[in-house]
Coordinates of C-alpha atoms and ligand atoms in Angstrom, one line a residue:
X37 CA 103.5 107.9 89.8
X38 CA 101.0 108.7 92.5
X39 CA 103.1 108.4 95.6
X40 CA 103.9 111.7 97.3
X41 CA 106.1 111.5 100.4
X42 CA 104.7 114.7 101.9
X43 CA 101.7 112.6 103.2
X44 CA 104.1 110.4 105.2
X45 CA 107.1 112.6 106.1
X46 CA 108.3 112.1 109.6
X47 CA 106.1 109.0 110.2
X48 CA 107.4 106.0 112.2
X49 CA 109.0 104.5 109.1
X50 CA 110.9 107.7 108.4
X51 CA 112.1 107.8 112.0
X52 CA 113.8 104.4 111.7
X53 CA 115.2 105.1 108.2
X54 CA 116.5 108.5 109.0
X55 CA 117.9 107.6 112.4
X56 CA 119.9 104.8 110.7
X57 CA 120.9 107.1 107.8
X58 CA 122.3 109.6 110.2
X59 CA 124.2 106.9 112.0
X60 CA 125.7 105.7 108.7
X61 CA 126.7 109.2 107.6
X62 CA 128.2 109.9 111.1
X63 CA 130.2 106.7 110.8
X64 CA 131.6 107.6 107.3
X65 CA 132.8 110.9 108.8
X66 CA 135.2 109.1 111.1
X67 CA 137.7 109.2 108.3
X68 CA 138.9 112.4 106.7
X69 CA 138.6 111.0 103.2
X70 CA 135.6 112.3 101.2
X71 CA 132.5 110.1 100.6
X72 CA 129.4 110.3 98.5
X73 CA 125.8 109.6 99.4
X74 CA 123.7 108.3 96.4
X75 CA 120.0 108.7 97.2
X76 CA 118.1 106.8 94.4
X77 CA 114.6 107.8 95.4
X78 CA 115.1 111.1 97.1
X79 CA 111.7 112.8 97.4
X80 CA 111.5 116.6 97.9
X81 CA 114.1 116.9 100.6
X82 CA 112.3 119.2 103.0
X83 CA 108.8 118.7 104.2
X84 CA 106.4 121.4 105.6
X85 CA 104.5 119.6 108.4
X86 CA 102.0 122.4 108.5
X87 CA 101.1 121.9 104.9
X88 CA 97.6 120.7 103.9
X89 CA 99.0 117.4 102.7
X90 CA 101.0 116.6 105.9
X91 CA 98.1 117.8 108.1
X92 CA 95.7 115.6 106.2
X93 CA 97.3 112.4 107.4
X94 CA 99.1 113.7 110.5
X95 CA 101.4 110.7 110.3
X96 CA 104.3 112.6 111.6
X97 CA 102.5 113.0 114.9
X98 CA 102.9 109.2 115.5
X99 CA 106.6 109.4 114.4
X100 CA 108.9 112.3 115.0
X101 CA 106.2 114.0 117.0
X102 CA 106.4 111.3 119.7
X103 CA 110.2 111.6 119.8
X104 CA 111.2 115.2 119.6
X105 CA 110.3 116.1 123.1
X106 CA 110.6 112.7 124.7
X107 CA 112.8 111.9 127.7
X108 CA 115.5 109.7 126.2
X109 CA 117.7 107.3 128.1
X110 CA 121.3 108.4 127.6
X111 CA 122.4 105.6 125.3
X112 CA 119.4 106.2 123.0
X113 CA 120.0 110.0 123.1
X114 CA 123.6 109.5 122.0
X115 CA 122.5 107.2 119.1
X116 CA 119.7 109.6 117.9
X117 CA 121.8 112.8 118.4
X118 CA 122.8 113.5 114.7
X119 CA 119.2 112.8 113.5
X120 CA 117.4 114.8 116.2
X121 CA 119.9 117.7 116.0
X122 CA 119.2 118.0 112.3
X123 CA 115.5 118.1 112.9
X124 CA 115.9 120.7 115.7
X125 CA 118.2 122.8 113.5
X126 CA 115.3 123.1 111.0
X127 CA 112.9 124.2 113.7
X128 CA 114.8 126.9 115.6
X129 CA 111.8 129.0 116.4
X130 CA 109.7 126.2 117.8
X131 CA 106.0 126.4 117.0
X132 CA 102.8 124.5 117.7
X133 CA 102.8 120.7 118.3
X134 CA 106.2 120.0 119.7
X135 CA 107.7 123.0 117.9
X136 CA 107.9 121.1 114.6
X137 CA 107.0 122.7 111.3
X138 CA 109.8 121.3 109.1
X139 CA 111.2 117.8 108.6
X140 CA 114.2 116.8 106.6
X141 CA 113.9 114.1 103.9
X142 CA 116.9 111.8 103.3
X143 CA 118.9 114.0 100.9
X144 CA 118.5 117.0 103.2
X145 CA 119.4 115.1 106.3
X146 CA 122.5 113.6 104.7
X147 CA 123.6 116.9 103.4
X148 CA 123.1 118.6 106.8
X149 CA 125.6 116.2 108.3
X150 CA 128.2 116.6 105.5
X151 CA 131.7 118.1 105.8
X152 CA 133.0 120.3 103.0
X153 CA 134.6 117.4 101.2
X154 CA 131.5 115.1 101.1
X155 CA 129.1 114.9 98.1
X156 CA 125.4 114.0 97.4
X157 CA 123.9 112.6 94.3
X158 CA 120.1 112.4 94.5
X159 CA 117.6 111.0 91.9
X160 CA 114.0 111.9 91.8
X161 CA 111.7 110.9 88.9
X162 CA 108.4 112.7 89.7
X163 CA 108.5 115.9 87.7
X164 CA 107.0 118.2 90.4
X165 CA 109.1 116.6 93.2
X166 CA 112.2 116.8 91.1
X167 CA 111.6 120.6 90.6
X168 CA 111.2 121.2 94.3
X169 CA 114.3 119.1 95.2
X170 CA 116.3 120.8 92.5
X171 CA 115.4 124.2 93.8
X172 CA 116.2 123.2 97.4
X173 CA 119.8 122.4 96.4
X174 CA 120.2 125.1 93.8
X175 CA 123.7 126.6 94.0
X176 CA 125.0 123.9 96.3
X177 CA 128.2 122.6 94.7
X178 CA 128.3 119.6 97.0
X179 CA 125.0 118.2 95.7
X180 CA 123.9 117.0 92.3
X181 CA 120.2 116.5 91.7
X182 CA 119.1 114.5 88.7
X183 CA 115.8 113.6 87.2
X184 CA 116.6 110.0 86.5
X185 CA 115.1 106.6 87.3
X186 CA 116.8 105.7 90.5
X187 CA 117.1 102.0 89.5
X188 CA 119.2 103.1 86.5
X189 CA 121.4 105.2 88.8
X190 CA 122.4 101.9 90.6
X191 CA 124.3 101.0 87.4
X192 CA 125.3 104.4 85.9
X193 CA 126.4 106.2 89.0
X194 CA 128.4 103.4 90.7
X195 CA 131.0 103.2 91.9
X196 CA 131.3 106.9 93.0
X197 CA 134.6 108.5 92.1
X198 CA 135.3 108.9 95.9
X199 CA 135.2 105.1 96.1
X200 CA 133.6 105.5 99.6
X201 CA 130.0 106.0 100.4
X202 CA 126.5 105.1 101.0
X203 CA 123.7 104.2 98.7
X204 CA 120.1 104.6 100.0
X205 CA 117.4 102.8 98.0
X206 CA 114.0 103.9 99.2
X207 CA 111.4 103.2 96.5
X208 CA 107.7 104.0 97.0
X209 CA 106.4 100.4 96.7
X210 CA 103.4 101.5 94.6
X211 CA 103.8 98.9 92.0
X212 CA 104.0 95.1 92.2
X213 CA 107.4 93.4 92.3
X214 CA 109.3 96.1 94.3
X215 CA 110.8 93.5 96.7
X216 CA 112.2 91.6 93.7
X217 CA 113.4 94.8 92.1
X218 CA 115.2 95.7 95.3
X219 CA 117.1 92.3 95.3
X220 CA 118.0 92.7 91.6
X221 CA 119.0 96.3 92.1
X222 CA 121.2 95.4 95.0
X223 CA 122.9 92.6 93.2
X224 CA 123.7 94.9 90.3
X225 CA 124.9 97.7 92.4
X226 CA 127.0 95.5 94.7
X227 CA 128.8 94.1 91.7
X228 CA 129.9 97.6 90.8
X229 CA 130.6 98.9 94.3
X230 CA 131.2 96.0 96.7
X231 CA 132.9 98.1 99.4
X232 CA 130.0 100.5 99.6
X233 CA 127.4 100.7 102.4
X234 CA 123.9 100.0 101.0
X235 CA 120.7 100.8 102.9
X236 CA 117.4 99.4 101.5
X237 CA 114.0 100.3 102.8
X238 CA 110.9 98.0 102.6
X239 CA 107.4 98.0 104.0
X240 CA 106.0 95.5 106.5
X241 CA 102.3 95.0 105.8
X242 CA 99.8 92.2 105.6
X243 CA 100.7 89.6 102.9
X244 CA 104.2 91.1 102.2
X245 CA 106.6 88.4 101.0
X246 CA 109.2 89.1 103.6
X247 CA 110.4 85.5 104.0
X248 CA 111.0 85.2 100.3
X249 CA 112.6 88.6 100.2
X250 CA 115.0 87.7 102.9
X251 CA 115.8 84.3 101.3
X252 CA 116.5 86.0 97.9
X253 CA 118.8 88.5 99.6
X254 CA 120.6 85.6 101.4
X255 CA 121.2 83.9 98.1
X256 CA 123.2 86.9 96.9
X257 CA 127.0 86.8 97.0
X258 CA 127.1 89.4 99.7
X259 CA 129.0 88.7 102.9
X260 CA 127.7 91.2 105.4
X261 CA 124.0 92.1 105.5
X262 CA 122.1 93.3 108.6
X263 CA 118.3 93.5 108.9
X264 CA 116.4 95.8 111.2
X265 CA 112.6 95.7 111.4
X266 CA 110.1 97.7 113.5
X267 CA 106.4 97.2 113.5
X268 CA 104.2 99.6 115.4
X269 CA 101.0 97.7 115.1
X270 CA 99.4 94.5 114.1
X271 CA 98.8 94.1 110.3
X272 CA 95.7 92.0 110.8
X273 CA 93.0 94.7 110.5
X274 CA 94.8 97.2 108.3
X275 CA 95.8 97.3 104.7
X276 CA 98.4 100.1 105.2
X277 CA 101.8 100.0 106.7
X278 CA 102.3 98.1 110.0
X279 CA 106.0 98.6 110.1
X280 CA 109.1 98.9 108.0
X281 CA 112.4 97.2 107.5
X282 CA 116.0 98.2 106.5
X283 CA 118.6 96.0 105.0
X284 CA 122.1 97.4 105.6
X285 CA 124.9 95.9 103.5
X286 CA 128.5 96.4 104.8
X287 CA 127.2 98.0 108.0
X288 CA 129.6 99.9 110.3
X289 CA 130.8 97.4 113.0
X290 CA 129.0 99.5 115.6
X291 CA 125.5 99.5 114.0
X292 CA 124.2 96.2 115.3
X293 CA 124.9 97.2 118.9
X294 CA 123.3 100.6 118.3
X295 CA 120.2 99.0 116.8
X296 CA 120.0 96.6 119.7
X297 CA 119.7 99.6 122.0
X298 CA 117.5 101.8 119.7
X299 CA 114.9 99.3 118.5
X300 CA 113.4 98.3 121.8
X301 CA 113.1 102.0 122.7
X302 CA 111.4 102.9 119.4
X303 CA 109.1 99.9 119.7
X304 CA 107.8 101.1 123.0
X305 CA 107.8 104.8 122.1
X306 CA 106.2 104.4 118.7
X307 CA 103.8 101.5 119.5
X308 CA 100.2 102.0 118.3
X309 CA 98.9 98.8 119.8
X310 CA 100.2 95.9 121.9
X311 CA 101.5 94.0 118.9
X312 CA 104.4 96.4 118.2
X313 CA 107.6 94.4 117.7
X314 CA 111.2 94.9 116.6
X315 CA 114.1 92.7 115.6
X316 CA 117.6 93.1 114.4
X317 CA 119.7 90.2 113.0
X318 CA 122.4 89.3 110.5
X319 CA 121.0 88.0 107.2
X320 CA 124.5 87.2 106.1
X321 CA 127.8 87.3 108.0
X322 CA 128.8 89.1 111.2
X323 CA 130.8 92.2 112.0
X324 CA 134.5 91.5 112.6
X325 CA 135.7 92.7 116.1
X326 CA 138.0 95.5 115.2
X327 CA 137.1 97.2 111.9
X328 CA 137.7 100.9 111.6
X329 CA 135.6 103.2 109.4
Ligands
LIG143 N1 114.0 108.9 100.4 C1 113.0 109.9 100.8 C2 113.2 110.3 102.2 O1 113.6 109.4 103.0 O2 113.0 111.4 102.6 C3 111.6 109.4 100.5 C4 111.4 108.9 99.2 S1 109.8 108.4 98.8 C5 109.6 106.9 99.7 C6 110.0 107.7 97.2 C7 110.3 108.7 96.1 O3 110.7 108.1 94.9 C8 109.1 109.5 95.7 O4 109.4 110.9 95.8 C9 108.8 109.2 94.2 O5 108.4 110.3 93.4 C10 110.2 108.7 93.8 N2 110.3 107.8 92.7 C11 109.4 106.8 92.3 N3 109.9 106.0 91.4 C12 111.2 106.5 91.1 C13 112.2 106.1 90.3 N4 112.0 105.0 89.4 N5 113.4 106.8 90.3 C14 113.5 107.8 91.1 N6 112.6 108.3 92.0 C15 111.4 107.6 92.0

């Protein structure tokens, strides 16, 4: 386990993932009934952007760093409000470089948006990262942090006892076969919790088997599946990340419209070359017209 998210926290891929996560949690709050967020690959929860690791790559400067002080068109500002408010709340004093020193990872961001009745279950397998995450949530009765293989949690922790909620699956993609694992993991989890919202993250990079991945997802017995992808640069001359994608199962009926507004803005704002691109489409099904939360 070599992957450490501190090197990438707040980068362009985090921006899309966390903006969507904040939308999903906001949507779940439309009903009073409690919900649970299950975060299978949680990371350390709170990232120090002034740390040696984050400064070494500086990836956040091309992600949240380009957004936090940007002039936003009103519809985009409304969509990003829960996400950017959380980031600002963590940086009340301001500071150098756009005033950012802290950045919330997925479990922290979700937790910041909770009401008293909502719950978090977060899994992290790396021993050091687990310790840090566990300490961050120490004493928080709304959160349960477990050192467990997140893929196992998709079986053992579903369905949640609240019977409402969101499952984020955000693996590090440091070993072969993670796309296939995502498909298998989703199939297993959906069988146990077919009314849940699922959000899966995947990388876009040269040679990635995206077509096969999408075809395998389409072959699952899942009726509503939305795909959002954002590439900030061409993958031709780089081996690293050119972009990232999200699969959202059972998306809120508003999400497609929000992404149709957000993605073109992010594409322009986060572009690193002229090949930046974005798309949002239904892999399976379409949202019904009048579905509540
Ligand atoms: N979800 C986090 C966020 O958005 O802030 C970032 C997570 S990072 C991409 C992936 C994390 O998964 C790493 O912290 C890594 O240590 C952890 N990890 C790797 N394999 C795991 C596994 N099998 N089960 C749980 N965590 C795992």
